[in-house]
Coordinates of C-alpha atoms in Angstrom, one line a residue:
X1390 CA -46.5 6.9 5.7
X1391 CA -42.7 6.5 5.8
X1392 CA -41.5 4.2 3.0
X1393 CA -38.8 1.6 3.3
X1394 CA -36.0 1.4 0.8
X1395 CA -33.3 -1.2 0.5
X1396 CA -30.8 -1.0 -2.4
X1397 CA -28.6 -3.8 -3.5
X1398 CA -25.9 -3.7 -6.2
X1399 CA -25.2 -6.9 -8.2
X1400 CA -21.9 -7.3 -10.0
X1401 CA -20.9 -10.5 -11.7
X1402 CA -17.2 -10.4 -12.7
X1403 CA -17.0 -7.6 -15.2
X1404 CA -20.7 -7.7 -16.1
X1405 CA -23.1 -5.6 -14.2
X1406 CA -26.9 -5.8 -14.2
X1407 CA -29.4 -3.1 -13.5
X1408 CA -32.8 -4.5 -12.5
X1409 CA -35.9 -2.9 -11.1
X1410 CA -38.4 -4.7 -9.0
X1411 CA -41.2 -2.3 -8.2
X1412 CA -43.8 -3.3 -5.6
X1413 CA -41.8 -6.2 -4.3
X1414 CA -44.1 -6.5 -1.2
X1415 CA -47.1 -6.9 -3.5
X1416 CA -45.6 -9.4 -6.0
X1417 CA -47.0 -12.8 -6.3
X1418 CA -45.4 -15.8 -4.6
X1419 CA -42.9 -17.7 -6.7
X1420 CA -44.2 -20.9 -8.3
X1421 CA -41.4 -22.9 -6.7
X1422 CA -41.2 -23.1 -2.9
X1423 CA -37.5 -22.4 -2.9
X1424 CA -37.0 -18.7 -2.0
X1425 CA -34.7 -16.5 -4.1
X1426 CA -31.5 -15.1 -2.6
X1427 CA -33.1 -11.7 -2.4
X1428 CA -36.0 -13.1 -0.5
X1429 CA -33.7 -14.8 1.9
X1430 CA -31.8 -11.6 2.6
X1431 CA -35.0 -9.6 2.9
X1432 CA -36.4 -12.1 5.4
X1433 CA -33.1 -12.2 7.4
X1434 CA -33.0 -8.4 7.5
X1435 CA -36.6 -8.3 8.8
X1436 CA -35.7 -10.7 11.6
X1437 CA -32.4 -9.1 12.5
X1438 CA -31.9 -7.2 15.7
X1439 CA -32.5 -3.4 15.5
X1440 CA -29.5 -1.3 14.4
X1441 CA -28.0 0.5 17.4
X1442 CA -28.1 4.2 17.0
X1443 CA -24.8 5.4 15.6
X1444 CA -23.6 1.9 14.7
X1445 CA -24.1 -0.3 11.6
X1446 CA -24.8 -3.9 10.7
X1447 CA -23.5 -6.3 8.1
X1448 CA -25.8 -9.1 7.0
X1449 CA -24.7 -11.6 4.3
X1450 CA -25.9 -14.7 2.5
X1451 CA -23.4 -17.2 1.0
X1452 CA -24.5 -19.8 -1.7
X1453 CA -22.6 -22.2 -3.9
X1454 CA -22.5 -22.2 -7.7
X1455 CA -26.0 -23.8 -7.8
X1456 CA -27.6 -21.3 -5.4
X1457 CA -27.6 -23.6 -2.4
X1458 CA -26.8 -22.2 1.0
X1459 CA -23.1 -22.6 2.1
X1460 CA -22.9 -23.6 5.8
X1461 CA -19.8 -23.1 7.9
X1462 CA -18.0 -20.8 5.4
X1463 CA -15.4 -18.5 6.9
X1464 CA -16.2 -14.8 6.8
X1465 CA -13.5 -12.2 7.5
X1466 CA -14.5 -8.5 8.0
X1467 CA -11.6 -6.1 8.2
X1468 CA -11.8 -2.3 8.8
X1469 CA -9.9 -0.1 6.3
X1470 CA -7.4 2.5 7.5
X1471 CA -6.8 1.4 11.0
X1472 CA -4.9 -1.9 11.1
X1473 CA -7.1 -3.7 13.6
X1474 CA -7.6 -7.4 14.2
X1475 CA -10.2 -8.7 11.7
X1476 CA -13.6 -9.8 12.8
X1477 CA -14.4 -13.4 11.8
X1478 CA -17.7 -15.3 11.6
X1479 CA -19.1 -18.5 10.1
X1480 CA -22.2 -18.9 8.1
X1481 CA -25.2 -20.7 9.7
X1482 CA -26.8 -23.8 8.3
X1483 CA -29.0 -21.4 6.2
X1484 CA -25.8 -19.8 4.7
X1485 CA -26.4 -16.5 6.6
X1486 CA -23.9 -14.5 8.6
X1487 CA -24.2 -11.2 10.5
X1488 CA -21.8 -8.8 12.1
X1489 CA -23.3 -6.3 14.6
X1490 CA -22.2 -3.1 16.3
X1491 CA -19.9 -2.0 13.5
X1492 CA -18.3 1.5 13.7
X1493 CA -19.4 3.4 10.6
X1494 CA -16.7 3.4 7.9
X1495 CA -15.2 1.3 5.1
X1496 CA -14.7 -2.5 5.5
X1497 CA -13.3 -5.3 3.4
X1498 CA -15.1 -8.7 3.4
X1499 CA -13.8 -12.0 2.3
X1500 CA -15.6 -15.4 2.3
X1501 CA -14.1 -18.8 1.7
X1502 CA -14.6 -22.5 2.3
X1503 CA -11.9 -25.0 1.6
X1504 CA -10.2 -24.0 -1.6
X1505 CA -13.1 -21.9 -2.8
X1506 CA -12.6 -18.2 -2.1
X1507 CA -14.7 -15.3 -3.2
X1508 CA -12.6 -12.2 -4.0
X1509 CA -12.4 -9.5 -1.3
X1510 CA -15.1 -6.9 -1.5
X1511 CA -15.4 -3.4 -0.2
X1512 CA -18.5 -2.1 1.6
X1513 CA -19.2 1.1 3.4
X1514 CA -21.1 0.9 6.7
X1515 CA -23.2 4.0 7.4
X1516 CA -24.5 5.0 10.9
X1517 CA -27.8 3.4 11.9
X1518 CA -28.0 1.4 8.7
X1519 CA -27.6 -2.1 7.5
X1520 CA -25.5 -3.4 4.6
X1521 CA -26.5 -6.5 2.8
X1522 CA -24.0 -8.8 1.0
X1523 CA -24.6 -11.7 -1.3
X1524 CA -21.6 -14.1 -2.1
X1525 CA -21.5 -17.0 -4.5
X1526 CA -18.8 -19.6 -4.2
X1527 CA -16.7 -20.3 -6.3
X1528 CA -17.8 -17.5 -8.7
X1529 CA -18.7 -14.3 -7.0
X1530 CA -22.1 -12.6 -7.0
X1531 CA -21.8 -9.7 -4.8
X1532 CA -24.3 -7.2 -3.6
X1533 CA -23.5 -4.2 -1.4
X1534 CA -25.6 -1.2 -0.8
X1535 CA -27.2 0.3 2.3
X1536 CA -30.7 -0.1 3.7
X1537 CA -32.5 1.8 6.4
X1538 CA -32.7 0.4 10.0
X1539 CA -35.7 -1.7 10.9
X1540 CA -38.9 0.0 12.1
X1541 CA -40.1 1.6 8.9
X1542 CA -42.8 0.4 6.5
X1543 CA -41.8 -2.5 4.2
X1544 CA -44.1 -1.6 1.4
X1545 CA -41.3 -0.5 -0.9
X1546 CA -39.5 -3.0 -3.1
X1547 CA -35.8 -3.6 -3.5
X1548 CA -34.2 -1.0 -5.8
X1549 CA -31.5 -2.6 -7.8
X1550 CA -28.6 -0.2 -8.5
X1551 CA -25.4 -0.3 -10.4
X1552 CA -22.1 0.6 -8.6
X1553 CA -18.9 1.5 -10.2
X1554 CA -15.3 1.7 -8.8
X1555 CA -12.0 3.1 -10.0
X1556 CA -8.6 1.5 -9.7
X1557 CA -6.1 3.3 -7.4
X1558 CA -3.1 0.9 -7.3
X1559 CA 0.6 1.1 -7.0
X1560 CA 1.6 1.9 -10.6
X1561 CA 4.9 3.7 -10.3
X1562 CA 6.0 1.8 -7.2
X1563 CA 5.7 -1.9 -6.5
X1564 CA 3.8 -1.7 -3.2
X1565 CA 2.4 1.7 -2.1
X1566 CA 1.2 1.4 1.5
X1567 CA -1.0 4.5 0.9
X1568 CA -2.7 2.6 -1.9
X1569 CA -2.8 -0.7 -0.2
X1570 CA -4.6 0.6 2.9
X1571 CA -6.3 3.5 1.4
X1572 CA -10.0 4.1 1.9
X1573 CA -10.3 5.1 -1.8
X1574 CA -12.5 2.9 -3.9
X1575 CA -10.6 0.1 -5.6
X1576 CA -12.0 -2.2 -8.3
X1577 CA -11.3 -5.9 -8.5
X1578 CA -9.1 -6.1 -11.6
X1579 CA -6.7 -8.8 -12.8
X1580 CA -3.7 -6.6 -13.4
X1581 CA -2.3 -3.6 -15.2
X1582 CA 0.4 -2.5 -17.6
X1583 CA 2.0 1.0 -17.2
X1584 CA 4.3 2.8 -19.6
X1585 CA 6.3 5.4 -17.7
X1586 CA 9.1 7.8 -18.4
X1587 CA 11.1 10.4 -16.5
X1588 CA 13.5 10.6 -13.6
X1589 CA 13.5 8.8 -10.3
X1590 CA 13.8 10.5 -6.9
X1591 CA 16.9 8.4 -5.9
X1592 CA 19.7 6.4 -7.5
X1593 CA 18.5 3.3 -9.3
X1594 CA 14.9 4.2 -8.4
X1595 CA 13.6 3.8 -12.0
X1596 CA 14.9 3.6 -15.6
X1597 CA 14.3 6.5 -17.9
X1598 CA 11.8 4.5 -19.9
X1599 CA 10.1 1.6 -18.2
X1600 CA 7.2 -0.8 -18.6
X1601 CA 5.6 -1.8 -15.3
X1602 CA 3.3 -4.8 -15.2
X1603 CA 1.3 -6.7 -12.6
X1604 CA -0.9 -9.7 -12.8
X1605 CA -2.9 -10.5 -9.7
X1606 CA -4.5 -13.7 -8.3
X1607 CA -3.5 -16.4 -10.8
X1608 CA -5.1 -19.5 -9.4
X1609 CA -2.7 -22.4 -8.9
X1610 CA -4.8 -25.1 -7.1
X1611 CA -5.2 -23.9 -3.5
X1612 CA -2.6 -21.1 -4.0
X1613 CA -2.8 -17.7 -5.7
X1614 CA 0.2 -16.2 -7.6
X1615 CA 0.8 -12.6 -8.3
X1616 CA 3.5 -11.3 -10.6
X1617 CA 4.9 -7.8 -11.0
X1618 CA 7.9 -6.2 -12.5
X1619 CA 9.7 -3.4 -14.4
X1620 CA 11.6 -3.7 -17.6
X1621 CA 13.4 -0.5 -18.3
X1622 CA 16.2 1.0 -20.3
X1623 CA 18.2 4.2 -19.9
X1624 CA 18.5 6.0 -23.2
X1625 CA 21.9 7.5 -24.0
X1626 CA 23.9 5.1 -21.9
X1627 CA 22.3 1.9 -23.2
X1628 CA 21.9 0.4 -19.7
X1629 CA 19.2 -2.2 -19.0
X1630 CA 17.4 -2.6 -15.7
X1631 CA 15.1 -5.5 -15.1
X1632 CA 13.1 -6.3 -11.9
X1633 CA 10.7 -9.2 -11.3
X1634 CA 8.6 -10.0 -8.2
X1635 CA 6.5 -13.1 -7.6
X1636 CA 4.2 -13.5 -4.6
X1637 CA 2.5 -16.8 -3.6
X1638 CA -0.2 -17.0 -1.0
X1639 CA -3.0 -19.3 0.0
X1640 CA -6.5 -18.9 -1.5
X1641 CA -7.9 -19.7 1.9
X1642 CA -8.6 -16.4 3.8
X1643 CA -7.8 -18.1 7.1
X1644 CA -4.3 -19.0 5.9
X1645 CA -2.1 -15.9 6.0
X1646 CA 1.1 -17.5 4.7
X1647 CA 2.8 -15.4 2.0
X1648 CA 6.0 -15.9 0.1
X1649 CA 7.6 -13.2 -2.1
X1650 CA 10.6 -13.5 -4.3
X1651 CA 12.2 -10.4 -6.0
X1652 CA 15.2 -10.3 -8.4
X1653 CA 16.9 -7.4 -10.1
X1654 CA 19.8 -7.1 -12.5
X1655 CA 21.4 -3.8 -13.6
X1656 CA 24.6 -2.8 -15.4
X1657 CA 26.8 -0.1 -13.9
X1658 CA 27.4 2.1 -16.9
X1659 CA 30.9 3.8 -17.1
X1660 CA 32.3 1.3 -14.7
X1661 CA 33.4 -1.4 -17.2
X1662 CA 35.6 -3.0 -14.5
X1663 CA 32.5 -3.8 -12.4
X1664 CA 30.3 -6.7 -13.4
X1665 CA 26.5 -6.4 -13.4
X1666 CA 24.9 -5.9 -10.0
X1667 CA 22.5 -8.7 -9.2
X1668 CA 20.1 -8.4 -6.2
X1669 CA 17.8 -11.1 -4.7
X1670 CA 15.2 -10.8 -1.9
X1671 CA 13.0 -13.5 -0.4
X1672 CA 10.3 -12.5 2.0
X1673 CA 8.1 -15.0 4.0
X1674 CA 5.3 -13.7 6.2
X1675 CA 2.5 -15.3 8.2
X1676 CA -0.1 -14.3 10.9
X1677 CA -1.8 -16.0 13.9
X1678 CA -4.9 -15.0 15.8
X1679 CA -4.1 -16.0 19.3
X1680 CA -7.5 -14.7 20.5
X1681 CA -10.3 -12.6 19.2
X1682 CA -8.4 -9.5 20.2
X1683 CA -4.7 -10.6 19.9
X1684 CA -3.0 -11.0 16.5
X1685 CA 0.7 -11.8 15.7
X1686 CA 2.3 -11.2 12.3
X1687 CA 5.8 -12.5 11.8
X1688 CA 8.3 -13.4 9.0
X1689 CA 11.8 -12.9 7.7
X1690 CA 13.7 -11.7 4.7
X1691 CA 16.7 -13.1 3.0
X1692 CA 18.7 -10.6 0.9
X1693 CA 21.7 -11.1 -1.3
X1694 CA 23.8 -8.8 -3.5
X1695 CA 26.3 -10.0 -6.1
X1696 CA 28.9 -7.9 -7.9
X1697 CA 32.6 -8.6 -7.3
X1698 CA 31.5 -10.9 -4.5
X1699 CA 28.3 -12.0 -2.7
X1700 CA 27.0 -10.7 0.5
X1701 CA 23.8 -11.8 2.3
X1702 CA 21.6 -10.8 5.2
X1703 CA 18.8 -12.5 7.2
X1704 CA 16.3 -10.1 8.6
X1705 CA 13.4 -11.3 10.9
X1706 CA 10.4 -9.2 11.9
X1707 CA 7.4 -9.5 14.2
X1708 CA 4.3 -7.4 15.0
X1709 CA 1.9 -8.0 17.9
X1710 CA -1.5 -6.2 17.9
X1711 CA -3.9 -6.1 20.9
X1712 CA -7.4 -4.6 20.3
X1713 CA -8.0 -2.9 23.6
X1714 CA -11.5 -1.6 22.5
X1715 CA -13.7 -1.7 19.4
X1716 CA -12.0 1.6 18.3
X1717 CA -8.5 1.3 19.6
X1718 CA -5.5 -1.0 19.0
X1719 CA -2.0 -1.1 20.6
X1720 CA 0.8 -2.8 18.8
X1721 CA 4.5 -3.6 19.2
X1722 CA 6.8 -4.3 16.2
X1723 CA 10.4 -5.3 15.9
X1724 CA 12.0 -5.2 12.4
X1725 CA 15.5 -5.7 11.1
X1726 CA 14.9 -5.4 7.4
X1727 CA 16.1 -2.8 4.9
X1728 CA 14.6 -1.1 2.9
X1729 CA 12.0 -0.2 5.6
X1730 CA 9.1 -2.6 5.8
X1731 CA 5.5 -1.5 5.8
X1732 CA 2.9 -3.7 7.5
X1733 CA -0.4 -4.1 5.7
X1734 CA -3.5 -5.8 6.9
X1735 CA -2.3 -9.4 6.2
X1736 CA 1.3 -9.2 5.2
X1737 CA 4.5 -7.1 5.1
X1738 CA 5.3 -5.1 2.0
X1739 CA 8.2 -3.0 0.8
X1740 CA 8.1 0.2 -1.3
X1741 CA 11.1 -1.2 -3.2
X1742 CA 11.8 -5.0 -2.7
X1743 CA 15.5 -4.6 -3.5
X1744 CA 18.1 -4.2 -0.7
X1745 CA 20.1 -0.9 -0.5
X1746 CA 23.7 -1.3 -1.7
X1747 CA 26.8 0.9 -1.3
X1748 CA 30.5 0.3 -2.2
X1749 CA 33.3 -0.3 0.2
X1750 CA 36.7 -0.7 -1.5
X1751 CA 35.0 -1.5 -4.7
X1752 CA 32.9 -4.3 -3.1
X1753 CA 29.1 -4.3 -2.7
X1754 CA 27.8 -3.9 0.9
X1755 CA 24.2 -4.1 2.1
X1756 CA 22.7 -1.6 4.5
X1757 CA 21.5 -3.1 7.8
X1758 CA 19.0 -1.8 10.3
X1759 CA 16.9 -2.5 13.4
X1760 CA 13.6 -0.9 14.4
X1761 CA 11.4 -1.3 17.5
X1762 CA 8.2 0.6 17.9
X1763 CA 5.1 0.8 20.2
X1764 CA 2.1 2.4 18.6
X1765 CA -1.5 3.3 19.7
X1766 CA -4.2 4.0 17.1
X1767 CA -7.9 5.0 17.9
X1768 CA -11.0 6.0 16.0
X1769 CA -12.2 9.0 18.0
X1770 CA -15.2 9.5 15.7
X1771 CA -16.3 8.0 12.4
X1772 CA -14.4 10.9 10.8
X1773 CA -11.3 11.2 13.0
X1774 CA -8.5 8.8 13.7
X1775 CA -5.4 9.5 15.9
X1776 CA -2.1 7.7 16.1
X1777 CA 0.9 8.0 18.4
X1778 CA 4.1 6.0 18.5
X1779 CA 7.5 5.8 20.2
X1780 CA 10.3 4.1 18.2
X1781 CA 14.1 3.4 18.2
X1782 CA 16.2 2.9 15.1
X1783 CA 19.7 1.6 14.4
X1784 CA 21.4 1.7 10.9
X1785 CA 24.7 0.2 9.8
X1786 CA 26.4 1.1 6.5
X1787 CA 23.7 3.5 5.7
X1788 CA 23.1 4.0 2.0
X1789 CA 23.1 7.7 1.4
X1790 CA 21.6 9.1 -1.8
X1791 CA 23.3 11.9 -3.8
X1792 CA 23.5 13.7 -7.1
X1793 CA 26.6 14.4 -9.3
X1794 CA 25.0 17.6 -10.6
X1795 CA 21.7 19.4 -10.5
X1796 CA 21.5 19.4 -14.3
X1797 CA 23.5 18.2 -17.3
X1798 CA 25.5 15.0 -17.6
X1799 CA 28.3 13.6 -15.6
X1800 CA 31.7 12.8 -17.1
X1801 CA 33.7 9.6 -16.8
X1802 CA 36.4 11.5 -15.1
X1803 CA 34.1 12.5 -12.3
X1804 CA 33.1 8.9 -11.8
X1805 CA 36.7 7.7 -11.7
X1806 CA 37.6 10.5 -9.2
X1807 CA 35.1 9.1 -6.7
X1808 CA 35.6 5.3 -6.5
X1809 CA 33.6 4.9 -3.3
X1810 CA 30.4 6.0 -5.0
X1811 CA 28.0 3.6 -6.8
X1812 CA 26.9 5.6 -9.8
X1813 CA 23.6 5.7 -11.6
X1814 CA 24.4 7.7 -14.7
X1815 CA 20.8 7.6 -16.0
X1816 CA 19.8 10.0 -13.3
X1817 CA 23.2 11.6 -12.5
X1818 CA 22.9 10.1 -9.0
X1819 CA 24.8 7.8 -6.8
X1820 CA 24.7 5.8 -3.5
X1821 CA 27.4 6.2 -0.9
X1822 CA 28.2 4.6 2.5
X1823 CA 27.1 7.1 5.1
X1824 CA 28.3 5.1 8.1
X1825 CA 26.4 4.0 11.2
X1826 CA 24.0 5.9 13.5
X1827 CA 21.1 5.2 15.9
X1828 CA 18.6 7.0 18.1
X1829 CA 15.0 7.1 19.3
X1830 CA 12.0 9.2 18.4
X1831 CA 8.2 9.6 18.5
X1832 CA 5.3 10.7 16.2
X1833 CA 1.7 11.9 16.4
X1834 CA -0.9 12.0 13.6
X1835 CA -4.5 12.9 13.0
X1836 CA -6.6 11.9 10.0
X1837 CA -9.9 13.6 9.3
X1838 CA -12.5 12.5 6.7
X1839 CA -13.7 15.6 4.9
X1840 CA -16.5 13.9 3.1
X1841 CA -17.0 13.2 -0.5
X1842 CA -14.0 10.8 -0.5
X1843 CA -11.5 13.4 0.6
X1844 CA -9.4 13.3 3.7
X1845 CA -6.8 15.6 5.4
X1846 CA -3.9 14.4 7.5
X1847 CA -1.5 16.3 9.8
X1848 CA 1.5 14.7 11.6
X1849 CA 4.5 15.5 13.7
X1850 CA 7.7 13.4 14.1
X1851 CA 11.1 13.7 15.7
X1852 CA 14.0 11.4 15.5
X1853 CA 17.7 10.9 14.5
X1854 CA 19.0 11.6 11.0
X1855 CA 22.4 11.9 9.4
X1856 CA 23.1 15.6 9.0
X1857 CA 26.2 17.6 7.9
X1858 CA 28.6 17.8 10.8
X1859 CA 30.1 21.2 9.7
X1860 CA 28.9 24.2 7.8
X1861 CA 32.0 24.2 5.6
X1862 CA 32.2 21.9 2.6
X1863 CA 34.3 18.8 3.1
X1864 CA 35.8 16.3 0.8
X1865 CA 33.5 13.4 -0.2
X1866 CA 36.2 10.7 -0.2
X1867 CA 34.6 9.4 3.0
X1868 CA 30.9 10.3 3.3
X1869 CA 30.7 8.8 6.8
X1870 CA 33.2 11.4 8.0
X1871 CA 31.2 14.3 6.7
X1872 CA 27.9 13.3 8.4
X1873 CA 26.9 12.9 12.0
X1874 CA 23.8 11.9 13.9
X1875 CA 21.5 14.8 14.8
X1876 CA 17.9 15.2 16.0
X1877 CA 15.4 16.5 13.5
X1878 CA 11.8 17.5 13.6
X1879 CA 9.2 17.2 10.8
X1880 CA 5.7 18.4 10.2
X1881 CA 3.6 16.6 7.6
X1882 CA 0.5 17.9 5.8
X1883 CA -1.4 15.7 3.4
X1884 CA -4.7 15.8 1.5
X1885 CA -6.0 13.0 -0.7
X1886 CA -9.2 12.2 -2.5
X1887 CA -11.1 11.9 -5.8
X1888 CA -12.8 14.8 -7.7
X1889 CA -16.5 14.0 -8.2
X1890 CA -16.9 15.1 -11.8
X1891 CA -13.5 14.2 -13.5
X1892 CA -12.7 11.3 -11.1
X1893 CA -9.2 12.7 -10.8
X1894 CA -7.4 11.0 -7.9
X1895 CA -5.0 13.2 -6.1
X1896 CA -2.5 12.9 -3.2
X1897 CA -0.7 16.1 -2.2
X1898 CA 1.7 16.1 0.7
X1899 CA 4.3 18.4 2.2
X1900 CA 6.8 17.4 4.9
X1901 CA 8.8 20.2 6.4
X1902 CA 12.1 19.5 8.2
X1903 CA 13.8 21.9 10.6
X1904 CA 17.3 21.1 9.3
X1905 CA 19.2 19.6 6.4
X1906 CA 19.4 15.8 6.5
X1907 CA 20.9 13.2 4.2
X1908 CA 18.6 10.4 5.5
X1909 CA 14.9 10.2 6.0
X1910 CA 13.3 10.9 9.4
X1911 CA 11.3 8.0 10.7
X1912 CA 11.6 5.8 7.5
X1913 CA 9.6 3.0 9.1
X1914 CA 6.4 5.0 9.5
X1915 CA 3.6 3.2 7.6
X1916 CA 0.7 5.0 9.3
X1917 CA -1.5 7.5 7.4
X1918 CA 1.2 10.2 8.1
X1919 CA 3.9 8.4 6.1
X1920 CA 5.4 10.0 3.0
X1921 CA 8.6 11.4 1.5
X1922 CA 10.1 14.7 2.6
X1923 CA 9.2 18.1 1.1
X1924 CA 6.5 18.7 -1.6
X1925 CA 5.1 15.7 -3.5
X1926 CA 2.2 15.2 -5.8
X1927 CA 0.6 12.0 -7.1
X1928 CA -2.1 12.2 -9.7
X1929 CA -4.1 9.7 -11.6
X1930 CA -6.6 10.8 -14.3
X1931 CA -8.9 8.2 -15.9
X1932 CA -9.3 8.9 -19.6
X1933 CA -12.5 8.5 -21.6
X1934 CA -13.1 5.1 -23.1
X1935 CA -11.9 4.9 -26.7
X1936 CA -10.1 2.4 -28.9
X1937 CA -11.8 -0.4 -27.1
X1938 CA -10.0 0.5 -23.8
X1939 CA -13.3 0.3 -21.9
X1940 CA -12.4 3.1 -19.6
X1941 CA -9.4 1.3 -18.2
X1942 CA -6.9 3.8 -19.6
X1943 CA -5.5 6.4 -17.2
X1944 CA -2.7 9.0 -17.2
X1945 CA -0.2 9.1 -14.3
X1946 CA 2.0 11.9 -12.9
X1947 CA 4.3 11.6 -9.9
X1948 CA 6.3 14.6 -8.7
X1949 CA 8.9 14.3 -5.9
X1950 CA 10.5 17.3 -4.1
X1951 CA 8.7 19.8 -6.3
X1952 CA 10.6 22.8 -4.8
X1953 CA 14.1 21.1 -4.9
X1954 CA 14.7 21.4 -1.2
X1955 CA 17.1 19.6 1.1
X1956 CA 20.2 19.4 -1.2
X1957 CA 23.5 19.3 0.8
X1958 CA 26.5 20.6 -1.2
X1959 CA 29.9 18.8 -0.6
X1960 CA 33.3 19.0 -2.4
X1961 CA 34.6 16.0 -4.3
X1962 CA 38.4 15.3 -4.3
X1963 CA 38.7 16.8 -7.8
X1964 CA 37.1 20.1 -6.6
X1965 CA 33.7 19.5 -8.2
X1966 CA 30.6 20.2 -6.1
X1967 CA 28.4 17.1 -5.4
X1968 CA 25.1 17.0 -3.5
X1969 CA 23.6 14.7 -0.9
X1970 CA 19.8 14.6 -0.9
X1971 CA 17.1 12.4 0.6
X1972 CA 14.8 12.8 -2.4
X1973 CA 15.8 14.5 -5.6
X1974 CA 13.4 16.6 -7.5
X1975 CA 11.9 14.4 -10.2
X1976 CA 9.0 14.2 -12.6
X1977 CA 7.7 10.8 -13.8
X1978 CA 4.6 10.1 -15.8
X1979 CA 2.9 7.7 -18.2
X1980 CA -0.1 5.7 -19.1
X1981 CA -1.6 2.6 -17.5
X1982 CA -4.1 0.1 -18.8
X1983 CA -6.0 -2.1 -16.4
X1984 CA -7.3 -5.5 -17.4

């Protein structure tokens, strides 16, 4: 006779329990008439509709701190990977909720009522199976494991299992969209501290030695506060670089308002005549569900840069998503923010929250941009997702990245000979005003789940870039005169996943361009094909638990432009050769401790 198995994992904060209940169907009735949470879930599963072949179900039970059913609690179920409109449900009078006809894949579930919110949990829905979840408000008691579809013998008890997860978060960058929307397993941690060293891929990207920190979900009444930042120093030139970012959002999952404030101060070494450069960025975002299939995200940014004077920008943005089928979504977005924004599931994020600055007659000037896009994304199968988009970009006072030398140090005389360059001596790099350009383009992408937590991605994009307007070297006194808009084509290949034995998390990508370009092609791409140009490697290796670290210690390596491609040589007025480059070859690594 076929036996029925149903496995549920219980995790209470950082303490996990492993229980075994053999012969549950034959156990005696409890002395008290009140059923346990497991019995309620088991009874609800037995009475649930059959699981449709090829689809999955999600069944949950929500109770309060005393174990009493929570009626009318808000449940949000959101698919990972594809940015679709979330599914919402409310618990019944018995505290139960169910979501049927789910496409197999990874989902994130949040439950809240009033000011009590259970942390978001990740669950994988398998084909023809049912997942059971148990939430406790305000403290979280979560169970997530798969059971077989109804129709088999119920003579087997619940098998209680322990689940583990590994953090894959944005350590070397503030907000990595690949990490935010990744289908990789992510553990609910309170924060991390990372000690990193090395070079950045662009001017002012990172200090030579830096301490990165993040503290998530600090409860402030009905609000939650997250803090992150970088405190760095550049050895040899004694320059300090400090960044701090604070994000405030509601603890109510139905309230999508979010406010982020970022500040940064850096000293421009070797330019004693220039005061410290101070940058400020404020980002407000919100979202509205106009219908079960129509969602609108909107917001605006206020940026300011202060050096010899103060310049400000106001950049609104909007994103409209229409779910045209259970597997497909069409969206329109209009953005005027720089650096490029990346839309996540509930908010808008930036790889670097600081505005891009260049010099004009010794005065700081902010880069401006506009971006419009229409995108279509569809899950063809549980393993394959496609995306296609048409977009238009317009940039003003483009901040172009460059290097004074491929190796060695740069002299003060070289800096003084190029007054229109904003230097970063720690990395021998600079920012320059590349002028204005605009154009349109399109992209296609395919993501395939290989199994075992690995995925492969291939993408194609074409659009306008700033490229050298002559094959001969030209003087760099006016970068805008040496660059011109040109159409470029790019092919992207990416593989990402986690090794099963060592738990090594790896993302390898290569983006090939058909021509030299001083600016990135399609910088607003936040789909699964997004990534820097040329060869890049991101690696995170969890280290064995020792010295009381509890397995939360990990080594990090981040390599940009491994093959040193895309450097554009130009002549400076003093006859020295300088280089314009999208992403400089760089190696950065360190250690991170999660807590």
